[in-house]
Amino acid sequence: MIKKEYIDTNEGFSQTVVVTTGNYKTLYISGQIGNGKNLEEQTIATFQNIANQLKKCNATFKDVVKMNTYIVNFNPEIDLPVFRKIRKEFLGNENYPASTLVGIEALGKKEWLIEIEAIAVIE
C-alpha cells in the first residue's frame, strides 16, 4: 500500500511530498530557493532550506539520492567552484547523490539565482 503525506503546502504545491511504500519513505522536495544578494548567499540559504525540509521528515543530506540544480546565467568558471564549495559544506566529501546542474535563463522570480530540488529515501 502506498501512502502520501504533504509537508508545508502552499498555493498549488507542497514543499515536500513523502511517499511511503512498505518500510521505505521517498521524500520529493520541491525546488528550494534562498534569499541573498549573490549566488553564494542564495546557494547557502537554498541548502539550508533543503536541510529544513529533510529535518521535518527525520532525514539528512546523507539520505539524498538525487539533486537537480538550476543556476541562472550559469558561468562554469565562476559559478561552479562556488556551488561545489557550498555543496561540500552541506553534503561532505563522499557519497554524493546523483546530480544534474543546468544553466538557465530565468527562474520564477527575477531575483532568484539558484533553485535546487532533491529526492531522499529513508527507512
Coordinates of N, CA, C and O in Angstrom, one line a residue:
M1 N 0.8 -1.2 0.0 CA 0.0 0.0 0.0 C 0.9 1.2 0.0 O 1.9 1.3 0.7
I2 N 0.5 2.2 -0.8 CA 1.2 3.5 -0.9 C 0.5 4.6 -0.1 O -0.7 4.7 -0.3
K3 N 1.2 5.3 0.7 CA 0.7 6.4 1.5 C 1.4 7.7 1.1 O 2.6 7.6 1.0
K4 N 0.7 8.8 1.0 CA 1.3 10.1 0.7 C 1.1 11.1 1.8 O 0.0 11.1 2.4
E5 N 2.1 11.9 2.1 CA 2.0 12.9 3.1 C 2.5 14.2 2.5 O 3.5 14.2 1.9
Y6 N 1.8 15.3 2.7 CA 2.1 16.6 2.1 C 2.6 17.5 3.2 O 1.9 17.8 4.1
I7 N 3.9 18.0 3.0 CA 4.5 18.8 4.0 C 4.6 20.3 3.5 O 5.0 20.5 2.4
D8 N 4.2 21.2 4.4 CA 4.3 22.6 4.0 C 3.6 23.0 2.7 O 4.3 23.4 1.7
T9 N 2.3 22.8 2.6 CA 1.6 23.1 1.4 C 1.5 24.6 1.2 O 1.4 25.3 2.1
N10 N 1.6 25.0 -0.1 CA 1.5 26.4 -0.5 C 0.4 26.5 -1.6 O -0.3 25.6 -1.8
E11 N 0.4 27.6 -2.2 CA -0.5 27.8 -3.3 C -0.1 26.9 -4.5 O 0.7 27.3 -5.3
G12 N -0.8 25.8 -4.6 CA -0.6 24.9 -5.8 C 0.5 23.9 -5.7 O 0.7 23.1 -6.6
F13 N 1.2 23.8 -4.6 CA 2.3 22.8 -4.4 C 2.6 22.6 -3.0 O 2.2 23.3 -2.1
S14 N 3.3 21.5 -2.7 CA 3.9 21.2 -1.4 C 5.4 21.3 -1.4 O 6.0 21.0 -2.4
Q15 N 6.0 21.8 -0.3 CA 7.4 21.8 -0.2 C 8.0 20.4 -0.3 O 9.1 20.2 -1.0
T16 N 7.4 19.5 0.3 CA 7.8 18.1 0.3 C 6.6 17.1 0.2 O 5.6 17.4 0.9
V17 N 6.7 16.1 -0.6 CA 5.7 15.0 -0.6 C 6.5 13.8 -0.1 O 7.5 13.4 -0.7
V18 N 5.9 13.1 0.9 CA 6.5 11.9 1.4 C 5.7 10.7 0.9 O 4.5 10.7 1.2
V19 N 6.3 9.8 0.2 CA 5.6 8.6 -0.3 C 6.1 7.4 0.5 O 7.3 7.1 0.4
T20 N 5.2 6.7 1.2 CA 5.6 5.5 1.9 C 5.2 4.3 1.2 O 4.0 4.2 0.8
T21 N 6.2 3.4 1.0 CA 5.9 2.1 0.4 C 6.6 1.1 1.2 O 7.8 1.1 1.3
G22 N 5.8 0.2 1.9 CA 6.4 -0.7 2.8 C 7.1 -0.1 3.9 O 6.6 0.8 4.6
N23 N 8.4 -0.4 4.1 CA 9.2 0.2 5.2 C 10.0 1.4 4.7 O 10.8 1.9 5.5
Y24 N 9.8 1.9 3.5 CA 10.6 3.0 3.0 C 9.8 4.2 2.7 O 8.6 4.1 2.2
K25 N 10.4 5.3 2.9 CA 9.8 6.6 2.5 C 10.7 7.3 1.5 O 11.9 7.4 1.7
T26 N 10.1 7.8 0.5 CA 10.8 8.6 -0.5 C 10.3 10.0 -0.4 O 9.1 10.3 -0.4
L27 N 11.2 10.9 -0.2 CA 10.9 12.4 0.0 C 11.2 13.1 -1.3 O 12.3 13.1 -1.8
Y28 N 10.2 13.7 -1.8 CA 10.3 14.5 -3.0 C 10.3 16.0 -2.6 O 9.2 16.5 -2.2
I29 N 11.4 16.7 -2.6 CA 11.5 18.0 -2.1 C 11.4 19.0 -3.3 O 12.3 18.9 -4.2
S30 N 10.4 19.9 -3.3 CA 10.3 20.8 -4.3 C 11.5 21.7 -4.4 O 12.3 21.9 -3.5
G31 N 11.6 22.3 -5.6 CA 12.7 23.3 -5.8 C 12.8 24.3 -4.7 O 11.8 25.0 -4.5
Q32 N 13.9 24.4 -4.0 CA 14.1 25.4 -3.0 C 15.0 26.5 -3.5 O 15.9 26.3 -4.3
I33 N 14.7 27.7 -3.0 CA 15.4 28.9 -3.3 C 15.9 29.5 -2.0 O 15.5 29.1 -0.9
G34 N 16.7 30.5 -2.1 CA 17.2 31.2 -0.9 C 17.4 32.7 -1.1 O 17.7 33.1 -2.3
N35 N 17.2 33.5 -0.1 CA 17.5 34.9 -0.2 C 18.9 35.2 -0.2 O 19.7 34.5 0.4
G36 N 19.3 36.3 -0.8 CA 20.7 36.8 -0.7 C 21.0 37.7 -1.9 O 20.2 37.7 -2.9
K37 N 22.1 38.4 -1.8 CA 22.4 39.4 -2.9 C 23.2 38.8 -4.0 O 23.4 39.5 -5.0
N38 N 23.7 37.6 -3.8 CA 24.5 37.0 -4.8 C 24.4 35.5 -4.8 O 23.7 34.9 -4.0
L39 N 25.0 34.8 -5.8 CA 24.8 33.4 -5.9 C 25.3 32.6 -4.6 O 24.7 31.7 -4.2
E40 N 26.4 33.1 -4.1 CA 26.9 32.4 -2.9 C 25.9 32.4 -1.7 O 25.6 31.4 -1.1
E41 N 25.4 33.6 -1.4 CA 24.5 33.7 -0.3 C 23.2 32.9 -0.6 O 22.6 32.3 0.3
Q42 N 22.7 33.0 -1.8 CA 21.5 32.3 -2.2 C 21.7 30.8 -2.1 O 20.8 30.0 -1.8
T43 N 22.9 30.3 -2.5 CA 23.2 28.9 -2.5 C 23.2 28.4 -1.1 O 22.6 27.3 -0.8
I44 N 23.8 29.1 -0.2 CA 23.9 28.7 1.3 C 22.4 28.6 1.8 O 22.0 27.6 2.4
A45 N 21.6 29.7 1.5 CA 20.3 29.7 2.0 C 19.4 28.6 1.4 O 18.6 28.0 2.1
T46 N 19.7 28.3 0.2 CA 18.9 27.2 -0.5 C 19.2 25.8 0.1 O 18.3 25.1 0.4
F47 N 20.5 25.6 0.4 CA 20.9 24.3 1.1 C 20.3 24.3 2.5 O 19.9 23.2 2.9
Q48 N 20.3 25.4 3.1 CA 19.6 25.4 4.5 C 18.2 25.1 4.4 O 17.6 24.4 5.3
N49 N 17.5 25.6 3.4 CA 16.1 25.3 3.2 C 15.8 23.8 2.9 O 14.9 23.2 3.4
I50 N 16.7 23.2 2.1 CA 16.6 21.8 1.9 C 16.9 21.0 3.2 O 16.1 20.1 3.5
A51 N 17.9 21.4 4.0 CA 18.1 20.8 5.3 C 16.9 20.9 6.2 O 16.6 19.9 6.9
N52 N 16.2 22.0 6.2 CA 15.0 22.2 7.0 C 13.9 21.2 6.5 O 13.2 20.6 7.4
Q53 N 13.7 21.0 5.2 CA 12.7 20.1 4.8 C 13.1 18.7 5.1 O 12.2 17.9 5.5
L54 N 14.4 18.3 5.0 CA 14.8 17.0 5.4 C 14.6 16.7 6.9 O 14.1 15.7 7.3
K55 N 14.9 17.7 7.7 CA 14.8 17.6 9.1 C 13.3 17.3 9.5 O 13.0 16.5 10.4
K56 N 12.4 18.0 8.9 CA 10.9 17.8 9.1 C 10.5 16.4 8.9 O 9.5 15.9 9.4
C57 N 11.3 15.6 8.1 CA 11.0 14.2 7.7 C 11.9 13.3 8.4 O 12.0 12.1 8.0
N58 N 12.7 13.8 9.4 CA 13.7 12.9 10.1 C 14.7 12.4 9.1 O 15.1 11.2 9.2
A59 N 15.2 13.2 8.2 CA 16.2 12.8 7.2 C 17.3 13.8 7.3 O 17.2 14.9 7.9
T60 N 18.4 13.4 6.6 CA 19.6 14.3 6.5 C 20.1 14.3 5.0 O 19.6 13.5 4.2
F61 N 21.1 15.1 4.7 CA 21.7 15.0 3.4 C 22.2 13.7 3.0 O 22.4 13.3 1.9
K62 N 22.6 12.9 4.0 CA 23.1 11.5 3.7 C 22.0 10.6 3.1 O 22.3 9.6 2.4
D63 N 20.7 11.0 3.2 CA 19.6 10.3 2.7 C 19.3 10.7 1.3 O 18.5 10.1 0.6
V64 N 19.9 11.8 0.8 CA 19.5 12.3 -0.5 C 20.2 11.5 -1.6 O 21.4 11.2 -1.5
V65 N 19.4 11.0 -2.6 CA 19.9 10.2 -3.7 C 19.9 10.9 -5.0 O 20.6 10.4 -5.9
K66 N 19.2 12.0 -5.1 CA 19.2 12.8 -6.4 C 19.0 14.2 -6.1 O 18.1 14.6 -5.3
M67 N 19.7 15.1 -6.8 CA 19.6 16.5 -6.7 C 19.6 17.1 -8.2 O 20.4 16.7 -9.0
N68 N 18.7 18.0 -8.4 CA 18.7 18.8 -9.6 C 18.9 20.3 -9.3 O 18.1 20.8 -8.4
T69 N 19.8 20.9 -9.9 CA 20.2 22.3 -9.6 C 20.0 23.1 -10.9 O 20.5 22.7 -12.0
Y70 N 19.5 24.3 -10.7 CA 19.3 25.2 -11.8 C 19.9 26.6 -11.4 O 19.5 27.1 -10.4
I71 N 20.8 27.1 -12.2 CA 21.5 28.3 -11.9 C 21.3 29.3 -13.1 O 21.6 28.9 -14.2
V72 N 20.8 30.5 -12.8 CA 20.6 31.5 -13.8 C 21.9 32.1 -14.3 O 22.8 32.3 -13.5
N73 N 21.9 32.2 -15.6 CA 23.1 32.8 -16.3 C 24.4 32.1 -15.9 O 25.4 32.7 -15.6
F74 N 24.4 30.8 -15.9 CA 25.5 29.9 -15.3 C 26.8 30.2 -16.1 O 26.8 30.1 -17.3
N75 N 27.8 30.5 -15.4 CA 29.2 30.6 -15.9 C 30.0 29.6 -15.2 O 30.4 29.8 -14.0
P76 N 30.4 28.5 -15.9 CA 31.1 27.4 -15.2 C 32.4 27.8 -14.5 O 32.6 27.3 -13.4
E77 N 33.1 28.7 -15.1 CA 34.4 29.1 -14.5 C 34.2 29.8 -13.2 O 35.0 29.7 -12.2
I78 N 33.2 30.6 -13.0 CA 32.9 31.4 -11.8 C 32.0 30.7 -10.9 O 32.2 30.6 -9.7
D79 N 30.9 30.2 -11.4 CA 29.8 29.7 -10.5 C 30.0 28.3 -10.0 O 29.6 28.0 -8.9
L80 N 30.6 27.4 -10.8 CA 30.8 26.0 -10.4 C 31.7 25.9 -9.1 O 31.3 25.1 -8.2
P81 N 32.8 26.6 -9.0 CA 33.6 26.5 -7.8 C 32.8 27.0 -6.5 O 32.9 26.4 -5.5
V82 N 32.0 28.0 -6.7 CA 31.2 28.5 -5.6 C 30.2 27.4 -5.2 O 30.0 27.1 -4.0
F83 N 29.5 26.9 -6.2 CA 28.4 25.9 -5.9 C 29.1 24.6 -5.2 O 28.6 24.1 -4.2
R84 N 30.2 24.2 -5.8 CA 30.8 22.9 -5.2 C 31.3 23.1 -3.8 O 31.2 22.2 -3.0
K85 N 31.9 24.3 -3.5 CA 32.3 24.6 -2.2 C 31.2 24.5 -1.1 O 31.3 23.9 -0.1
I86 N 30.1 25.1 -1.5 CA 28.9 25.2 -0.5 C 28.3 23.8 -0.5 O 28.0 23.3 0.6
R87 N 28.2 23.1 -1.6 CA 27.6 21.8 -1.6 C 28.4 20.8 -0.7 O 27.9 20.1 0.1
K88 N 29.7 21.0 -0.8 CA 30.6 20.1 0.1 C 30.4 20.4 1.6 O 30.5 19.5 2.4
E89 N 30.2 21.7 1.9 CA 29.9 22.0 3.3 C 28.7 21.3 3.9 O 28.6 21.0 5.0
F90 N 27.7 21.2 3.0 CA 26.4 20.5 3.5 C 26.4 19.0 3.3 O 25.8 18.3 4.1
L91 N 27.1 18.5 2.2 CA 27.0 17.1 1.9 C 28.2 16.3 2.3 O 28.2 15.1 2.2
G92 N 29.3 17.0 2.6 CA 30.5 16.3 3.0 C 31.4 16.0 1.8 O 31.3 16.6 0.7
N93 N 32.3 15.0 1.9 CA 33.3 14.8 0.9 C 33.1 13.6 0.1 O 33.9 13.3 -0.8
E94 N 32.1 12.7 0.4 CA 32.0 11.5 -0.3 C 30.5 11.1 -0.4 O 29.7 11.6 0.2
N95 N 30.3 10.1 -1.3 CA 28.9 9.5 -1.5 C 27.9 10.6 -1.8 O 26.8 10.7 -1.3
Y96 N 28.3 11.3 -2.8 CA 27.4 12.4 -3.3 C 26.2 11.7 -4.0 O 26.3 10.6 -4.6
P97 N 25.0 12.4 -4.0 CA 23.9 11.8 -4.7 C 24.1 12.0 -6.2 O 24.9 12.8 -6.7
A98 N 23.2 11.3 -7.0 CA 23.2 11.6 -8.4 C 22.8 13.0 -8.6 O 22.0 13.6 -7.8
S99 N 23.3 13.7 -9.6 CA 23.1 15.1 -9.6 C 23.1 15.6 -11.1 O 23.8 15.1 -11.9
T100 N 22.2 16.7 -11.3 CA 22.1 17.4 -12.5 C 22.3 18.8 -12.2 O 21.6 19.3 -11.3
L101 N 23.1 19.6 -13.0 CA 23.2 21.0 -12.9 C 22.9 21.6 -14.3 O 23.6 21.2 -15.2
V102 N 22.0 22.5 -14.3 CA 21.6 23.1 -15.6 C 21.6 24.6 -15.5 O 21.1 25.2 -14.6
G103 N 22.3 25.2 -16.5 CA 22.3 26.7 -16.6 C 21.0 27.1 -17.3 O 20.7 26.5 -18.4
I104 N 20.3 28.1 -16.8 CA 19.1 28.5 -17.4 C 19.0 30.0 -17.5 O 19.8 30.8 -16.9
E105 N 18.0 30.5 -18.2 CA 17.9 31.9 -18.4 C 17.2 32.6 -17.3 O 17.6 33.7 -16.9
A106 N 16.2 32.0 -16.7 CA 15.5 32.6 -15.6 C 14.7 31.6 -14.7 O 14.5 30.5 -15.2
L107 N 14.4 32.0 -13.5 CA 13.6 31.2 -12.6 C 12.2 31.9 -12.4 O 11.9 32.9 -13.1
G108 N 11.5 31.5 -11.4 CA 10.1 32.0 -11.2 C 10.1 33.5 -10.8 O 9.1 34.2 -11.1
K109 N 11.1 34.0 -10.2 CA 11.2 35.5 -9.9 C 12.6 36.0 -10.4 O 13.6 35.2 -10.3
K110 N 12.7 37.2 -10.8 CA 13.9 37.7 -11.4 C 15.1 37.7 -10.4 O 16.2 37.7 -10.8
E111 N 14.8 37.9 -9.1 CA 15.9 37.9 -8.1 C 16.5 36.6 -7.7 O 17.5 36.5 -7.1
W112 N 15.8 35.5 -8.1 CA 16.3 34.1 -7.8 C 17.4 33.8 -8.8 O 17.3 33.9 -10.0
L113 N 18.5 33.3 -8.2 CA 19.7 32.9 -9.0 C 19.9 31.4 -9.0 O 20.6 30.9 -9.9
I114 N 19.3 30.7 -8.0 CA 19.5 29.2 -8.0 C 18.3 28.6 -7.4 O 17.6 29.2 -6.5
E115 N 18.0 27.4 -7.9 CA 16.9 26.6 -7.3 C 17.4 25.1 -7.3 O 18.0 24.7 -8.3
I116 N 17.2 24.4 -6.2 CA 17.6 23.0 -6.1 C 16.4 22.2 -5.6 O 15.8 22.5 -4.6
E117 N 16.2 21.1 -6.3 CA 15.2 20.1 -5.8 C 15.9 18.8 -5.5 O 17.0 18.6 -6.0
A118 N 15.3 18.0 -4.6 CA 16.0 16.8 -4.1 C 15.1 15.7 -3.9 O 13.9 15.9 -3.6
I119 N 15.6 14.5 -4.0 CA 14.9 13.3 -3.6 C 15.7 12.5 -2.6 O 16.9 12.4 -2.8
A120 N 15.1 12.1 -1.5 CA 15.7 11.3 -0.5 C 14.9 10.1 -0.2 O 13.7 10.0 -0.4
V121 N 15.6 9.1 0.3 CA 15.0 7.8 0.7 C 15.4 7.5 2.1 O 16.6 7.5 2.4
I122 N 14.4 7.2 3.0 CA 14.7 6.8 4.3 C 13.9 5.5 4.7 O 12.9 5.2 4.1
E123 N 14.4 4.8 5.7 CA 13.7 3.5 6.1 C 12.8 3.9 7.2 O 13.0 4.7 8.1

